[in-house]
Coordinates of C-alpha atoms in Angstrom, one line a residue:
M1 CA 107.1 110.5 69.7
K2 CA 103.9 111.0 71.6
N3 CA 103.5 107.3 72.3
K4 CA 107.0 107.3 74.1
K5 CA 105.6 110.1 76.2
D6 CA 102.6 108.3 77.0
V7 CA 104.4 105.1 77.8
I8 CA 106.8 107.1 80.2
V9 CA 103.8 108.8 81.9
G10 CA 102.3 105.4 82.6
A11 CA 105.4 104.0 84.0
I12 CA 105.7 107.2 86.3
V13 CA 102.0 106.4 87.4
G14 CA 103.1 102.6 88.0
L15 CA 105.8 103.6 90.3
C16 CA 103.6 105.9 92.1
T17 CA 100.9 103.5 92.5
T18 CA 103.4 100.9 93.7
I19 CA 104.8 103.4 96.3
L20 CA 101.2 104.2 97.5
G21 CA 100.2 100.5 97.6
T22 CA 103.3 99.8 99.8
F23 CA 102.6 102.6 102.0
L24 CA 99.0 101.6 102.4
Y25 CA 100.0 98.0 103.0
L26 CA 102.6 99.1 105.8
I27 CA 99.8 101.1 107.4
F28 CA 97.5 98.3 107.4
V29 CA 100.1 95.8 108.8
S30 CA 101.1 98.3 111.3
Y31 CA 97.5 98.8 112.6
Q32 CA 97.0 94.9 112.8
Q33 CA 100.2 94.3 114.8
N34 CA 99.6 97.5 116.9
K35 CA 103.2 98.8 115.9
S36 CA 104.5 101.8 114.3
I37 CA 105.1 102.0 110.6
G38 CA 108.8 102.4 111.1
A39 CA 108.8 99.2 113.2
V40 CA 107.1 97.3 110.5
W41 CA 109.4 98.7 107.8
D42 CA 112.6 97.9 109.9
F43 CA 111.5 94.3 110.3
A44 CA 110.6 94.0 106.6
M45 CA 114.1 95.5 105.6
N46 CA 116.0 93.3 108.1
G47 CA 114.3 90.2 107.0
T48 CA 113.5 88.7 103.4
E49 CA 110.1 90.2 103.9
I50 CA 110.7 93.6 101.8
S51 CA 110.0 91.5 98.6
S52 CA 106.5 90.6 99.8
V53 CA 105.8 94.1 100.9
V54 CA 106.6 95.5 97.5
V55 CA 104.5 92.7 95.7
F56 CA 101.4 93.6 97.9
G57 CA 102.2 97.3 97.0
A58 CA 102.5 96.6 93.3
A59 CA 98.8 95.0 93.3
L60 CA 97.5 98.4 93.2
N61 CA 99.0 98.7 89.6
F62 CA 96.1 96.4 88.7
A63 CA 93.6 99.5 89.2
A64 CA 95.9 101.9 87.2
F65 CA 96.4 99.3 84.4
F66 CA 92.6 98.6 84.0
G67 CA 91.7 102.3 84.5
F68 CA 94.0 103.2 81.5
L69 CA 92.4 100.3 79.5
H70 CA 88.9 101.6 80.4
Y71 CA 89.6 105.1 79.1
N72 CA 91.3 103.8 76.0
K73 CA 95.0 104.9 77.1
E74 CA 96.8 101.8 75.8
A75 CA 100.2 103.4 75.7
H76 CA 99.7 104.6 79.3
A77 CA 98.6 101.0 80.3
K78 CA 101.8 99.7 78.7
G79 CA 103.8 101.8 80.9
V80 CA 102.2 100.6 84.0
L81 CA 102.6 97.0 82.8
V82 CA 106.3 97.5 81.9
I83 CA 106.9 98.8 85.6
T84 CA 105.0 95.9 86.9
I85 CA 107.0 93.4 85.0
L86 CA 110.2 95.1 86.1
I87 CA 109.2 95.0 89.8
A88 CA 108.3 91.3 89.3
V89 CA 111.9 90.6 88.0
A90 CA 113.5 92.5 90.8
V91 CA 111.3 90.6 93.3
L92 CA 112.2 87.4 91.8
A93 CA 115.9 88.2 91.8
H94 CA 115.7 89.2 95.4
K95 CA 114.1 86.0 96.3
L96 CA 116.6 83.8 94.4
L97 CA 119.7 85.6 95.2
G98 CA 118.8 87.0 98.6

């Protein structure tokens, strides 16, 4: 039972790092283009760029994954990996169907 809780904690960390990475990417792009974060987000939502924004945000999951592996928290790392795979499938579906 403890292993399932550790995987869920890893999945929550994976979601949080993806959200944080997406926000940091939006800040970076808005700074580069000298626009507001809202304008960059609206552009991404209206076009097909939202999947690219989420993929760049999910890149921060690498740090969480390898950090958990470094501290011998394999179940946490498994949760991060599951969320990363789910995000990849969602992005692929968005690209193919959208």
